[in-house]
Short mmCIF file of C-alpha atoms in Angstrom, two decimals:
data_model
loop_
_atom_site.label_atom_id
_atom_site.label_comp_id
_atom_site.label_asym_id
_atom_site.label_seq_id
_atom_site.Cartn_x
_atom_site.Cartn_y
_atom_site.Cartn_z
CA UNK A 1 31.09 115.21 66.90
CA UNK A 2 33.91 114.07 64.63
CA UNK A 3 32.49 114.88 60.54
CA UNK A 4 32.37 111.36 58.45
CA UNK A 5 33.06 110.94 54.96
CA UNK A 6 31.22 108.42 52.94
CA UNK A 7 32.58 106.66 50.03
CA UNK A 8 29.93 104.86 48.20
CA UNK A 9 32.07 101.46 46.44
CA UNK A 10 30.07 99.67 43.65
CA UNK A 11 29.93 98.69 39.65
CA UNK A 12 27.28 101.35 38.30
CA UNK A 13 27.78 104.70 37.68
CA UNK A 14 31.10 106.03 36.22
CA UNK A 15 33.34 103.22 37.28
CA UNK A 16 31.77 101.33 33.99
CA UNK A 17 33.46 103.43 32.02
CA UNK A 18 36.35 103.82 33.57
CA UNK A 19 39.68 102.28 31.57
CA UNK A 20 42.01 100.29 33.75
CA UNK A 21 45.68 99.89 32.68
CA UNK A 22 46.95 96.34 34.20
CA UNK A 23 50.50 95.73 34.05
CA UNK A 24 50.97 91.84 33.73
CA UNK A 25 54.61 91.16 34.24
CA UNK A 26 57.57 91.58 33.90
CA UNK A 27 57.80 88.51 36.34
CA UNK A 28 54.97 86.68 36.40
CA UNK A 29 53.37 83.10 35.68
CA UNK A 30 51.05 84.52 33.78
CA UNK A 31 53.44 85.87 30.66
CA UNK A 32 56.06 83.54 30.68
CA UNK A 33 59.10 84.87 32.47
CA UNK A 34 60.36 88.43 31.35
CA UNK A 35 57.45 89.42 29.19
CA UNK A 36 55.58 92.46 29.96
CA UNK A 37 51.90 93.22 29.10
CA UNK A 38 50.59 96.50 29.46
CA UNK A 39 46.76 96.11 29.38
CA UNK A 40 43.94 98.62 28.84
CA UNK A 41 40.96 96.83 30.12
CA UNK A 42 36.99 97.86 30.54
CA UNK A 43 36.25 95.73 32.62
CA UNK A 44 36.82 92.38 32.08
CA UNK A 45 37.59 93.17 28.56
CA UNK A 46 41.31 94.56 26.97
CA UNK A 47 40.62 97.02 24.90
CA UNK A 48 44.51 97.62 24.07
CA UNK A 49 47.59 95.62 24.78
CA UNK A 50 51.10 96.45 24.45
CA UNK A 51 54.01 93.85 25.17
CA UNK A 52 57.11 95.58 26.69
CA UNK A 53 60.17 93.69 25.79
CA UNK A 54 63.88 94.07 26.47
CA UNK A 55 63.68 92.84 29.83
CA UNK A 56 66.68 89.55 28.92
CA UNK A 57 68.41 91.85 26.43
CA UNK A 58 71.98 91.06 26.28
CA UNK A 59 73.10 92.49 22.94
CA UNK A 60 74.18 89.08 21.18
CA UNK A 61 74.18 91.27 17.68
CA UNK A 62 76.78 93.63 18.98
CA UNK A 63 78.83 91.21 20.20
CA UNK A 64 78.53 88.79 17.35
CA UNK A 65 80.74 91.56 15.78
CA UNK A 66 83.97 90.79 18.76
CA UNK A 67 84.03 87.13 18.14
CA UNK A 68 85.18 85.39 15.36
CA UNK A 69 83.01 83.07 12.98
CA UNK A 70 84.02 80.08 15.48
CA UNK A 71 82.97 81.68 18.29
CA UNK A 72 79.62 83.36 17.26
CA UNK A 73 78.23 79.93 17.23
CA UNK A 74 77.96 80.29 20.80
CA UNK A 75 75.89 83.33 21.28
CA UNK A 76 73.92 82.28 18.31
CA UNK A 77 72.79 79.18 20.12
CA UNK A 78 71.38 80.74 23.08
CA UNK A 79 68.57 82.81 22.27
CA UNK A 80 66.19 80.03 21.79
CA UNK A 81 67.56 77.89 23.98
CA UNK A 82 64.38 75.32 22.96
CA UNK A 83 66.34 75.42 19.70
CA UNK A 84 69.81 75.64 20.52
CA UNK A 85 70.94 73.40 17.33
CA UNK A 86 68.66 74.59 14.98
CA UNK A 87 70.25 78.07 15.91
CA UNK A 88 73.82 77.66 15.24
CA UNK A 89 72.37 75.76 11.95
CA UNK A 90 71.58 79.41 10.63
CA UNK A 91 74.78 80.73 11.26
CA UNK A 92 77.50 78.09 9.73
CA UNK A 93 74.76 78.27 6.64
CA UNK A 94 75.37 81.92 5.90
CA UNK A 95 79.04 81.63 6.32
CA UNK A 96 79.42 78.68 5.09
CA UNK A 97 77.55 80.56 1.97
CA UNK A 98 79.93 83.38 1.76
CA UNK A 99 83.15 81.18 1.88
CA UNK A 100 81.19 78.80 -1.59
CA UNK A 101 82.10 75.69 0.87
CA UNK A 102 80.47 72.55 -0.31
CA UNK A 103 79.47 70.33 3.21
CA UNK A 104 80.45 66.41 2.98
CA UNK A 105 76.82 64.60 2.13
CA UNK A 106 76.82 62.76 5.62
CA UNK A 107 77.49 66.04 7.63
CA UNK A 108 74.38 67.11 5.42
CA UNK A 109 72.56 64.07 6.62
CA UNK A 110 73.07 64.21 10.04
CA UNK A 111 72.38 68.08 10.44
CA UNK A 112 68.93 67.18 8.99
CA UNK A 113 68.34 64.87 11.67
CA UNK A 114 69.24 66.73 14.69
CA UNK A 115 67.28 69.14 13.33
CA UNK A 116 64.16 67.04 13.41
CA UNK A 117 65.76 65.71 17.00
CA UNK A 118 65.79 69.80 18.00
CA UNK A 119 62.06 70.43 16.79
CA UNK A 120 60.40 67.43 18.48
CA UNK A 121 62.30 68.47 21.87
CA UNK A 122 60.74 72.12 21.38
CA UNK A 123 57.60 71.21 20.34
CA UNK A 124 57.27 68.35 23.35
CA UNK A 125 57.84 71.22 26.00
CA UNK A 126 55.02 73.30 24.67
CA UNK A 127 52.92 70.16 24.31
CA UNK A 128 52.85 69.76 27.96
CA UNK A 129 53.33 73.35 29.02
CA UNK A 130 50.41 74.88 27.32
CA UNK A 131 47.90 72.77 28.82
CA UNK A 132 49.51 73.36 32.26
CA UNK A 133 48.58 76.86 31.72
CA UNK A 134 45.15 75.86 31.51
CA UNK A 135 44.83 73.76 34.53
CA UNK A 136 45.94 70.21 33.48
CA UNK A 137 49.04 69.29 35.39
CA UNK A 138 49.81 65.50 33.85
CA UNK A 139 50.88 66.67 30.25
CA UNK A 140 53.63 68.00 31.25
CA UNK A 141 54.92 64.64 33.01
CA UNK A 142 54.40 63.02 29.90
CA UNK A 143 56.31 65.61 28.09
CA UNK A 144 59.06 65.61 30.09
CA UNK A 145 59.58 62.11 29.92
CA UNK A 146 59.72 61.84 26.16
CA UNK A 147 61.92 64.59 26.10
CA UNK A 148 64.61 63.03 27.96
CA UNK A 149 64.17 59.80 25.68
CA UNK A 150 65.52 62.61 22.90
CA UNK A 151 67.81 64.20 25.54
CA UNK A 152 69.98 61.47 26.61
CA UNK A 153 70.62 60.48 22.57
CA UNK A 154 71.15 64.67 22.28
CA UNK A 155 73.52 64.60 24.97
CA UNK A 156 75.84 60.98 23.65
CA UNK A 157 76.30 63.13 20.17
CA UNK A 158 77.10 66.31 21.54
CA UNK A 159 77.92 66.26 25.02
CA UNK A 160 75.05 69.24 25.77
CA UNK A 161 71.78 69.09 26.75
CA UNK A 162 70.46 72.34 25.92
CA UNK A 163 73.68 74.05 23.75
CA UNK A 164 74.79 71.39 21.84
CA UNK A 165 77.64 73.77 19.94
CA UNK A 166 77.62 70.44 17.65
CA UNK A 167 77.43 72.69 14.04
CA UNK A 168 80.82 73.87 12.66
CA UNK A 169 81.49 75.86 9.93
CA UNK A 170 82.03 73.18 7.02
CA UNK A 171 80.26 70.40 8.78
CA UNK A 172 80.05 68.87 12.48
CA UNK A 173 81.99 68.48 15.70
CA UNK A 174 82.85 65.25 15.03
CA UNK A 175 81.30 61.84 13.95
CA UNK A 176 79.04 59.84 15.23
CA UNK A 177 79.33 57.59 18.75
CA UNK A 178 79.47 53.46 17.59
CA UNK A 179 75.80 52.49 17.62
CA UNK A 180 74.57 56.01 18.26
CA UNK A 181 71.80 55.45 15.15
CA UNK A 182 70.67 52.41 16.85
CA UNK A 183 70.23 54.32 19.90
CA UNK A 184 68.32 57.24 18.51
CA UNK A 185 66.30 54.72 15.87
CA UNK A 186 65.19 53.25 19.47
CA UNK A 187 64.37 56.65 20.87
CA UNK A 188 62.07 57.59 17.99
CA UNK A 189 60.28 55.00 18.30
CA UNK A 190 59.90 54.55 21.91
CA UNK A 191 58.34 58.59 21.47
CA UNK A 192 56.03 58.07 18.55
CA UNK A 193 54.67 54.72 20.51
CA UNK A 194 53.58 57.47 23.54
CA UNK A 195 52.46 60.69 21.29
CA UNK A 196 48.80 59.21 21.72
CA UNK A 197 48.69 60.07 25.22
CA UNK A 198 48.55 64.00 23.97
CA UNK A 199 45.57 62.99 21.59
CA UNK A 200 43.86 61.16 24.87
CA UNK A 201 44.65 63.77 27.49
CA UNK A 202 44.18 66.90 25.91
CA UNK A 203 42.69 67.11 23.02
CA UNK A 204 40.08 64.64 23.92
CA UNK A 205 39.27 66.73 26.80
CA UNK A 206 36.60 68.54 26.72
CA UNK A 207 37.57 71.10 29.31
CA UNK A 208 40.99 71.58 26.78
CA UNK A 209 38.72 72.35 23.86
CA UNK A 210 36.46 74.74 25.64
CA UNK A 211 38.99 77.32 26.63
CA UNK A 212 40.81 76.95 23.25
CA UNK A 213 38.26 76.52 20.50
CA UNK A 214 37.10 79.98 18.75
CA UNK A 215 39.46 81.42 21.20
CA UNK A 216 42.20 84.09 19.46
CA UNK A 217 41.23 83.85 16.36
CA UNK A 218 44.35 84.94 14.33
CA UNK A 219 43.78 86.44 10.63
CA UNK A 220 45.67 85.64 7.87
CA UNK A 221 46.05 89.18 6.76
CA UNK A 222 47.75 89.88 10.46
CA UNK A 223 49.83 87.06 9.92
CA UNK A 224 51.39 88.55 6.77
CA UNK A 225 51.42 91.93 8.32
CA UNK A 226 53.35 90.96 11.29
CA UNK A 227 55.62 88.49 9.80
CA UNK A 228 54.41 85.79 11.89
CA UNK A 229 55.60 82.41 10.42
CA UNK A 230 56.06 78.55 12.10
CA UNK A 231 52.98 76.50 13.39
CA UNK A 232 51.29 79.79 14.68
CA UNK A 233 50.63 81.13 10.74
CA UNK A 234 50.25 77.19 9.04
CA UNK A 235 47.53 77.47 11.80
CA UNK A 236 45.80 80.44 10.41
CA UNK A 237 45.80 78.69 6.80
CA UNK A 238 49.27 80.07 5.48
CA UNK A 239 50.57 77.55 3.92
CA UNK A 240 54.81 78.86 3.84
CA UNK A 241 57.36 76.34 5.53
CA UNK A 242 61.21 77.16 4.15
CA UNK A 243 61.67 73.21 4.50
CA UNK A 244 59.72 72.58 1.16
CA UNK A 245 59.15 76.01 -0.49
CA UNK A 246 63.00 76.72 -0.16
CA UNK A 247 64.83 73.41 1.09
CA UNK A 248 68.07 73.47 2.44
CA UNK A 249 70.22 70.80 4.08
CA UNK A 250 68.71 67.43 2.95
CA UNK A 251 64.77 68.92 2.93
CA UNK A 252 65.18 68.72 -0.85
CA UNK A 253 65.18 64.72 -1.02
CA UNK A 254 62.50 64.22 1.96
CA UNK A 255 59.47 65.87 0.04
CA UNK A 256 57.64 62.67 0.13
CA UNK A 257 57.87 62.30 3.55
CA UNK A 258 57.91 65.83 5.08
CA UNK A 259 54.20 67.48 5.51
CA UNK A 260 53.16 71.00 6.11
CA UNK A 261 50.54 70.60 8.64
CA UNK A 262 48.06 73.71 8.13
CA UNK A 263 44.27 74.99 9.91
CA UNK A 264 41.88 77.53 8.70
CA UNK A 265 40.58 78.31 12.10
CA UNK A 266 43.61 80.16 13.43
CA UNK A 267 42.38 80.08 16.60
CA UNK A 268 44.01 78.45 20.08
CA UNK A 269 43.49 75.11 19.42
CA UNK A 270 44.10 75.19 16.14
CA UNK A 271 47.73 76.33 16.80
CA UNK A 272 47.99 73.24 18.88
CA UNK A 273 46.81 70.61 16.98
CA UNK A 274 49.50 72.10 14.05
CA UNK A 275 52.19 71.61 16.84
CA UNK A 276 50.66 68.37 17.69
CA UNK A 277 50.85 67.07 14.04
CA UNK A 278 53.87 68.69 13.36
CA UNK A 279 55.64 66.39 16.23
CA UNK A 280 54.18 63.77 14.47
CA UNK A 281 55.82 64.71 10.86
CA UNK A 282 59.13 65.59 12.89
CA UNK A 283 59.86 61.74 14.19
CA UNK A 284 58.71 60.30 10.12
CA UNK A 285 61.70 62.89 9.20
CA UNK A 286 64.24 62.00 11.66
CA UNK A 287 63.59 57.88 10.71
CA UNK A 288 63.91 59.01 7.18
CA UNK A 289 67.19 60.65 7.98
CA UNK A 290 68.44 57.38 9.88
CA UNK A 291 67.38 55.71 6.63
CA UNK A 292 69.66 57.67 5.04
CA UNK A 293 72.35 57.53 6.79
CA UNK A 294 72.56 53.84 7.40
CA UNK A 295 73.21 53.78 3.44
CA UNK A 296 75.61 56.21 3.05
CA UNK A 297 79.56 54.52 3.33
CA UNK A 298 81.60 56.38 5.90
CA UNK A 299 83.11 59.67 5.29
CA UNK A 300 84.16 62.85 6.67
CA UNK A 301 81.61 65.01 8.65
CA UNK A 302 83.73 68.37 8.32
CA UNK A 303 85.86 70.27 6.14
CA UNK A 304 89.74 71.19 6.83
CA UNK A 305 89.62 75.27 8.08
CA UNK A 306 92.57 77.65 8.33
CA UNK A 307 93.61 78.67 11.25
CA UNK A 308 92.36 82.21 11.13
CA UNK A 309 88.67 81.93 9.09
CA UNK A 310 87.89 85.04 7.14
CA UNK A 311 84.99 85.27 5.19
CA UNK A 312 85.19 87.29 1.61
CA UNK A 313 83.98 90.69 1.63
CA UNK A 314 80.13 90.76 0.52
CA UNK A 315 76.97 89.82 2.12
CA UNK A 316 74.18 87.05 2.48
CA UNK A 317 71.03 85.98 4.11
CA UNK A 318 70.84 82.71 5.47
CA UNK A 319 66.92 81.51 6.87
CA UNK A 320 65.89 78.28 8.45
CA UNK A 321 62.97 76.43 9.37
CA UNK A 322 63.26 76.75 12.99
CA UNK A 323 60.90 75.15 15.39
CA UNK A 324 58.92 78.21 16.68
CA UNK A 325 58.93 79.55 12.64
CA UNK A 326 61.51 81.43 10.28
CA UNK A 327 65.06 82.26 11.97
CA UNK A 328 67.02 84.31 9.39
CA UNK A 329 70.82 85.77 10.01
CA UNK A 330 71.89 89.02 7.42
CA UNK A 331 75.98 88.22 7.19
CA UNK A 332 78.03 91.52 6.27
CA UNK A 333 81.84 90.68 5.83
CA UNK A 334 84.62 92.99 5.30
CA UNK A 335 86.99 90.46 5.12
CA UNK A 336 88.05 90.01 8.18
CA UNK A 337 87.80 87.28 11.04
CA UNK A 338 84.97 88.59 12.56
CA UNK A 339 81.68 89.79 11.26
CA UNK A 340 81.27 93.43 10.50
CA UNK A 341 77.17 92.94 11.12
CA UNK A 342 75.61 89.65 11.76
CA UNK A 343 71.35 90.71 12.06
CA UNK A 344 69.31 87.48 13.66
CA UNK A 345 65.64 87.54 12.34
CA UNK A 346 63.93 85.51 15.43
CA UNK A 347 60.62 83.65 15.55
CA UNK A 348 59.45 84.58 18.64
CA UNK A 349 59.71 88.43 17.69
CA UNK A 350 57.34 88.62 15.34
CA UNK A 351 55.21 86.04 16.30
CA UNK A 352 54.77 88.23 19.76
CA UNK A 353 53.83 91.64 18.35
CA UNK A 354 50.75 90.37 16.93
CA UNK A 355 49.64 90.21 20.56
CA UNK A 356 49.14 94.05 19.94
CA UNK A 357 45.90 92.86 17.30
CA UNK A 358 45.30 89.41 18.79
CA UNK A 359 44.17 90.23 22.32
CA UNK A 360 42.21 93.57 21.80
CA UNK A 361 38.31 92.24 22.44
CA UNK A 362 39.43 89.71 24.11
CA UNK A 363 38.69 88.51 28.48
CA UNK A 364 41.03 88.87 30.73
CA UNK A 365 40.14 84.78 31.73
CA UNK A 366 41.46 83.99 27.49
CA UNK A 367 44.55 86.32 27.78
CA UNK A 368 46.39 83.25 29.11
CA UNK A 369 45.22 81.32 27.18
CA UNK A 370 46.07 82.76 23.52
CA UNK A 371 49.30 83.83 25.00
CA UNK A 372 50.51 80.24 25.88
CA UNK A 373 48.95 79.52 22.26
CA UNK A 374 51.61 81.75 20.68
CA UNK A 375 54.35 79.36 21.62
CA UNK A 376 57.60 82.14 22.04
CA UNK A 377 60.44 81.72 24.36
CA UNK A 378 61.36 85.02 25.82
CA UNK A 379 64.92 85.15 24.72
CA UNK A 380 63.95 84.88 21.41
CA UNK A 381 62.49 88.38 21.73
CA UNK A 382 65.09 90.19 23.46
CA UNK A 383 68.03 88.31 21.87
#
């Protein structure tokens, strides 16, 4: 007679405390493309999290130091390619900075509005993404549509739809298209008249709110300890937006109509309704900025460069508002043509190592949940 082993399988015993490690990722719906989370879970509940990065890392700071200050608008561009504009915007600052170069007033202008243009466009995908994370498939249809309303004005100015390379150093590309403000007056307004539908179909349902409300709870004290910033820390009540507390471009003259939307909850759907709102504020800023613009008398958009462009020797720090929260640059020049170290600060890098406090106590079922709640784009991280 052949000897039989039995294996008893069940839940009791030792195999409640046993520690599972659960790799979600690197490619995988669940973490967004190229993110990584290594998982410690008992049971159904993570009891440590690490997220591995590095996965799209294609060394943009090393070879922002081999191109010249025309041509590391390019790379600069790409790593939030939600935020393409608002990207290069960081860089022709800081060198724009080092060389003392005043900008013409309607170049000023009309970077302000793209700007706004840029943020709505990020903050429309994640508007319709996050709830397709959660089961609700029609957002996103929405979303998409009012982001091609924004697109197709995007693409007349620039000729891109994701990387505009639209910011020079010392202004813009080139002016505006005849009747392009009409066009993207029209747009505006043809968005705000459908941003209802996101009130309607997901915050007024009650599935949404159940799987978001009280769910990754994010402290304030983490958020200063991690350097989160953008709608993920207004959402956990701190109150810091570079737009008004340090304004640059045209910020300084729209006080009255830019608003820092803020939450004390700092939980999921807290850091939703901020984006929500914060939409909202974007398209009052950009019809603020056609305002503008309509009085201004024509002019140049762009200064006269040499040739070669050489920044002075020295250094500076250039930070923006950017969409997904603070995207800084550290400029060293030693006088040459290229930069001798050009450091990007990103949003998304920060805001995703506070994963490492955030999901800890946590379910496995809310993981998903708070992580489509942080709002990062993956090449943001890696850069």
């Amino acid at each position: 007679m052949t000897p039989t082993t039995e294996t008893m399988v069940g839940i009791g015993g030792a195999a409640e405390s046993t520690d599972m490690v659960l790799n979600i990722g690197p490619q995988h719906p669940s973490t967004h493309g190229v993110l990584r989370l290594k998982l410690v879970l008992d049971g159904e509940r993570i009891t440590h999290a690490e997220p591995v990065i590095g996965y799209m890392h294609r060394g943009a700071e090393k070879l922002f130091e081999a191109r010249d200050y025309r041509q590391i608008i390019m790379l600069a561009n790409r790593h939030d390619w939600l935020s393409a504009f608002s990207n290069e915007l960081g860089v022709v600052l800081a060198v724009e900075r080092m060389l003392g170069m005043e900008v013409p007033e309607r170049a000023v202008w009309l970077r302000t509005l793209l700007a706004e243009l840029n943020r709505v466009l990020n903050h429309l995908m994640f508007l319709g993404s996050y709830p397709l994370e959660l089961g609700g498939i029609t957002p996103i249809f929405y979303a998409f549509r009012e982001r091609e309303e924004l697109q197709h004005v995007m693409e007349e100015v620039s000729g891109g739809r994701m990387h505009y390379m639209f910011n020079r150093v010392g202004g813009l590309k080139e002016d505006l298209p005849a009747g392009w403000t009409m066009r993207a007056r029209a747009a505006v307004a043809d968005v705000r008249s459908r941003m209802d539908r996101f009130d309607d179909l997901v915050l007024g349902n009650e599935i949404f709110r159940g799987r978001t409300r009280g769910v990754g709870t994010l402290a304030p004290e983490a958020v200063h300890a991690y350097g989160v910033s953008g709608p993920i820390g207004r959402a956990s009540g701190v109150d810091f937006d570079l737009r008004r507390d340090e304004p640059y471009l045209a910020y300084g003259d729209l006080q009255d109509t830019l608003r820092v939307v803020t939450r004390q909850e700092g939980d999921c759907l807290a850091r939703f309704e901020c984006l929500l709102e914060q939409t909202h504020n974007a398209l009052d800023l950009a019809d603020a900025c056609l305002d503008r613009l309509a009085e201004l008398p024509p002019g140049p958009v762009n200064q006269r460069l040499p040739k070669v462009l050489k920044a002075p020797e020295g250094h500076t720090y250039a930070w923006t508002e950017n969409p997904l929260g603070i995207n800084g640059y550290y400029l060293v020049s030693k006088g040459e043509k290229t930069p001798y170290r050009l450091k990007l600060r990103s949003a998304s890098y920060n805001n995703i190592q506070v994963l490492t406090e955030l999901l800890p106590g946590t379910l496995v079922a809310d993981m998903v949940a708070i992580l489509g709640s942080m709002f990062f784009v993956v090449g943001d991280i890696d850069k």
